[in-house]
Short mmCIF file of N, CA and C and ligand atoms in Angstrom, two decimals:
data_model
loop_
_atom_site.label_atom_id
_atom_site.label_comp_id
_atom_site.label_asym_id
_atom_site.label_seq_id
_atom_site.Cartn_x
_atom_site.Cartn_y
_atom_site.Cartn_z
N MET A 1 0.85 -1.20 0.00
CA MET A 1 0.00 0.00 0.00
C MET A 1 0.88 1.24 0.00
N ILE A 2 0.74 2.03 -1.00
CA ILE A 2 1.56 3.24 -1.11
C ILE A 2 0.75 4.45 -0.66
N SER A 3 1.32 5.21 0.27
CA SER A 3 0.64 6.42 0.70
C SER A 3 0.58 7.42 -0.45
N PRO A 4 -0.57 7.99 -0.69
CA PRO A 4 -0.68 8.94 -1.80
C PRO A 4 0.06 10.26 -1.54
N PHE A 5 0.49 10.47 -0.31
CA PHE A 5 1.15 11.73 0.01
C PHE A 5 2.64 11.55 0.28
N LYS A 6 3.14 10.36 0.03
CA LYS A 6 4.56 10.12 0.22
C LYS A 6 5.27 10.27 -1.11
N CYS A 7 5.84 11.42 -1.30
CA CYS A 7 6.51 11.68 -2.57
C CYS A 7 7.93 11.13 -2.53
N PRO A 8 8.30 10.29 -3.48
CA PRO A 8 9.66 9.74 -3.51
C PRO A 8 10.68 10.71 -4.07
N GLY A 9 10.22 11.84 -4.53
CA GLY A 9 11.12 12.78 -5.19
C GLY A 9 11.65 13.83 -4.26
N SER A 10 11.44 15.08 -4.60
CA SER A 10 12.06 16.19 -3.91
C SER A 10 11.68 16.28 -2.43
N PHE A 11 10.50 15.79 -2.08
CA PHE A 11 10.03 15.94 -0.72
C PHE A 11 10.21 14.67 0.10
N GLY A 12 10.86 13.69 -0.48
CA GLY A 12 10.89 12.38 0.14
C GLY A 12 11.80 12.28 1.34
N SER A 13 12.87 13.05 1.39
CA SER A 13 13.86 12.85 2.43
C SER A 13 13.38 13.36 3.78
N GLY A 14 12.51 14.35 3.77
CA GLY A 14 11.98 14.88 5.01
C GLY A 14 12.83 15.98 5.60
N THR A 15 14.12 16.00 5.30
CA THR A 15 15.01 17.02 5.82
C THR A 15 15.36 18.00 4.71
N PRO A 16 14.98 19.26 4.89
CA PRO A 16 15.30 20.23 3.85
C PRO A 16 16.82 20.43 3.73
N ALA A 17 17.27 20.39 2.52
CA ALA A 17 18.69 20.61 2.26
C ALA A 17 18.87 21.90 1.48
N ILE A 18 19.91 22.61 1.80
CA ILE A 18 20.19 23.84 1.05
C ILE A 18 20.86 23.49 -0.26
N LYS A 19 20.34 24.05 -1.31
CA LYS A 19 20.92 23.83 -2.63
C LYS A 19 21.33 25.19 -3.20
N ILE A 20 22.33 25.16 -4.02
CA ILE A 20 22.78 26.37 -4.70
C ILE A 20 22.36 26.28 -6.16
N LYS A 21 21.60 27.26 -6.58
CA LYS A 21 21.23 27.33 -7.98
C LYS A 21 21.87 28.57 -8.59
N ILE A 22 22.09 28.51 -9.89
CA ILE A 22 22.66 29.65 -10.59
C ILE A 22 21.53 30.44 -11.24
N CYS A 23 21.49 31.72 -10.94
CA CYS A 23 20.47 32.58 -11.53
C CYS A 23 20.65 32.63 -13.04
N PRO A 24 19.59 32.36 -13.79
CA PRO A 24 19.69 32.36 -15.25
C PRO A 24 19.86 33.75 -15.83
N GLN A 25 19.58 34.76 -15.04
CA GLN A 25 19.64 36.12 -15.56
C GLN A 25 21.00 36.78 -15.29
N CYS A 26 21.47 36.72 -14.03
CA CYS A 26 22.71 37.42 -13.70
C CYS A 26 23.86 36.48 -13.39
N GLY A 27 23.58 35.19 -13.30
CA GLY A 27 24.65 34.23 -13.07
C GLY A 27 25.08 34.12 -11.63
N GLY A 28 24.39 34.83 -10.74
CA GLY A 28 24.73 34.79 -9.32
C GLY A 28 24.23 33.51 -8.66
N GLU A 29 24.80 33.24 -7.50
CA GLU A 29 24.36 32.07 -6.76
C GLU A 29 23.13 32.38 -5.93
N VAL A 30 22.18 31.48 -5.96
CA VAL A 30 20.95 31.65 -5.20
C VAL A 30 20.79 30.43 -4.30
N GLU A 31 20.68 30.68 -2.99
CA GLU A 31 20.47 29.58 -2.06
C GLU A 31 18.99 29.29 -1.93
N LEU A 32 18.64 28.05 -2.04
CA LEU A 32 17.27 27.68 -1.73
C LEU A 32 17.23 26.33 -1.04
N PHE A 33 16.17 26.14 -0.28
CA PHE A 33 15.98 24.85 0.36
C PHE A 33 15.34 23.89 -0.62
N SER A 34 15.58 22.63 -0.39
CA SER A 34 15.04 21.61 -1.28
C SER A 34 13.52 21.63 -1.31
N ILE A 35 12.89 22.18 -0.27
CA ILE A 35 11.43 22.23 -0.24
C ILE A 35 10.89 23.50 -0.86
N ASP A 36 11.78 24.44 -1.19
CA ASP A 36 11.31 25.67 -1.82
C ASP A 36 11.03 25.43 -3.29
N MET A 37 9.95 25.97 -3.76
CA MET A 37 9.65 25.85 -5.18
C MET A 37 10.36 26.94 -5.96
N LYS A 38 10.49 28.12 -5.36
CA LYS A 38 11.00 29.26 -6.09
C LYS A 38 11.61 30.23 -5.10
N VAL A 39 12.75 30.80 -5.44
CA VAL A 39 13.36 31.86 -4.64
C VAL A 39 13.75 32.98 -5.59
N ASP A 40 13.46 34.19 -5.20
CA ASP A 40 13.88 35.32 -6.02
C ASP A 40 15.37 35.57 -5.83
N CYS A 41 16.07 35.80 -6.91
CA CYS A 41 17.50 36.06 -6.85
C CYS A 41 17.76 37.32 -6.01
N PRO A 42 18.64 37.22 -5.02
CA PRO A 42 18.91 38.38 -4.17
C PRO A 42 19.60 39.51 -4.92
N SER A 43 20.21 39.20 -6.04
CA SER A 43 20.93 40.24 -6.79
C SER A 43 20.04 40.99 -7.77
N CYS A 44 19.22 40.23 -8.52
CA CYS A 44 18.47 40.88 -9.59
C CYS A 44 16.97 40.67 -9.49
N GLY A 45 16.54 39.81 -8.56
CA GLY A 45 15.10 39.61 -8.39
C GLY A 45 14.49 38.60 -9.33
N GLN A 46 15.32 38.02 -10.18
CA GLN A 46 14.82 37.00 -11.11
C GLN A 46 14.37 35.77 -10.32
N PRO A 47 13.15 35.28 -10.57
CA PRO A 47 12.73 34.05 -9.89
C PRO A 47 13.56 32.85 -10.36
N VAL A 48 14.12 32.14 -9.39
CA VAL A 48 14.89 30.95 -9.69
C VAL A 48 14.11 29.75 -9.18
N PHE A 49 13.81 28.84 -10.08
CA PHE A 49 12.96 27.72 -9.71
C PHE A 49 13.78 26.52 -9.29
N ASN A 50 13.32 25.89 -8.23
CA ASN A 50 13.86 24.60 -7.88
C ASN A 50 13.38 23.58 -8.92
N ASN A 51 14.08 22.48 -9.00
CA ASN A 51 13.72 21.53 -10.05
C ASN A 51 12.65 20.54 -9.63
N ILE A 52 11.73 20.99 -8.79
CA ILE A 52 10.66 20.08 -8.42
C ILE A 52 9.64 19.93 -9.52
N ASN A 53 9.73 20.77 -10.57
CA ASN A 53 8.82 20.57 -11.68
C ASN A 53 9.06 19.24 -12.38
N SER A 54 10.28 18.71 -12.24
CA SER A 54 10.53 17.38 -12.77
C SER A 54 9.71 16.35 -12.01
N CYS A 55 9.53 16.60 -10.73
CA CYS A 55 8.68 15.73 -9.90
C CYS A 55 7.26 15.71 -10.45
N ALA A 56 6.76 16.88 -10.80
CA ALA A 56 5.40 16.97 -11.32
C ALA A 56 5.27 16.27 -12.67
N GLU A 57 6.40 16.16 -13.36
CA GLU A 57 6.37 15.51 -14.66
C GLU A 57 6.16 14.01 -14.55
N TYR A 58 6.82 13.40 -13.57
CA TYR A 58 6.77 11.94 -13.54
C TYR A 58 5.92 11.35 -12.43
N CYS A 59 5.65 12.15 -11.39
CA CYS A 59 4.99 11.57 -10.22
C CYS A 59 3.48 11.68 -10.34
N GLN A 60 2.81 10.55 -10.23
CA GLN A 60 1.36 10.57 -10.35
C GLN A 60 0.68 11.20 -9.14
N TYR A 61 1.44 11.35 -8.06
CA TYR A 61 0.87 11.95 -6.87
C TYR A 61 1.27 13.40 -6.69
N ALA A 62 1.89 13.97 -7.70
CA ALA A 62 2.41 15.33 -7.59
C ALA A 62 1.30 16.33 -7.28
N GLU A 63 0.13 16.08 -7.83
CA GLU A 63 -0.95 17.04 -7.61
C GLU A 63 -1.35 17.11 -6.14
N GLN A 64 -1.45 15.93 -5.50
CA GLN A 64 -1.76 15.92 -4.07
C GLN A 64 -0.59 16.43 -3.25
N CYS A 65 0.62 16.06 -3.69
CA CYS A 65 1.82 16.37 -2.93
C CYS A 65 2.11 17.87 -2.94
N LEU A 66 2.04 18.46 -4.11
CA LEU A 66 2.38 19.87 -4.26
C LEU A 66 1.18 20.78 -4.04
N GLY A 67 0.02 20.22 -4.19
CA GLY A 67 -1.18 21.03 -4.16
C GLY A 67 -1.61 21.36 -5.58
N THR A 68 -2.89 21.42 -5.79
CA THR A 68 -3.41 21.62 -7.15
C THR A 68 -2.94 22.94 -7.75
N ASP A 69 -2.82 23.95 -6.89
CA ASP A 69 -2.45 25.27 -7.38
C ASP A 69 -1.04 25.28 -7.97
N ILE A 70 -0.09 24.76 -7.20
CA ILE A 70 1.29 24.72 -7.68
C ILE A 70 1.42 23.75 -8.84
N TYR A 71 0.76 22.63 -8.72
CA TYR A 71 0.83 21.62 -9.75
C TYR A 71 0.40 22.16 -11.11
N SER A 72 -0.72 22.88 -11.11
CA SER A 72 -1.24 23.39 -12.38
C SER A 72 -0.30 24.44 -12.98
N LYS A 73 0.40 25.17 -12.13
CA LYS A 73 1.38 26.14 -12.64
C LYS A 73 2.58 25.44 -13.24
N LEU A 74 3.02 24.37 -12.59
CA LEU A 74 4.20 23.64 -13.08
C LEU A 74 3.90 22.93 -14.39
N LYS A 75 2.67 22.48 -14.53
CA LYS A 75 2.33 21.72 -15.73
C LYS A 75 1.99 22.61 -16.91
N LYS A 76 1.84 23.89 -16.64
CA LYS A 76 1.42 24.81 -17.69
C LYS A 76 2.47 24.97 -18.77
ZN1 ZN B 101 20.01 37.14 -10.59
#
């Protein structure tokens, strides 16, 4: 029996990890937690997205896991 809310992807570990992403606009480093969907770049304000949209691509439970609102934005 698989819990419908147990995501094996980005949210599976339970412990938020800090990740460094590179801003696509200014090339600066942007710190975000693994549970963050989006962080605005501190240098230029460009929204930098975490790669949880890949989760929405393959996970059949992404809609419940992320919420319908976020899910529909990611799938757009
Ligand atoms: Zn930037």
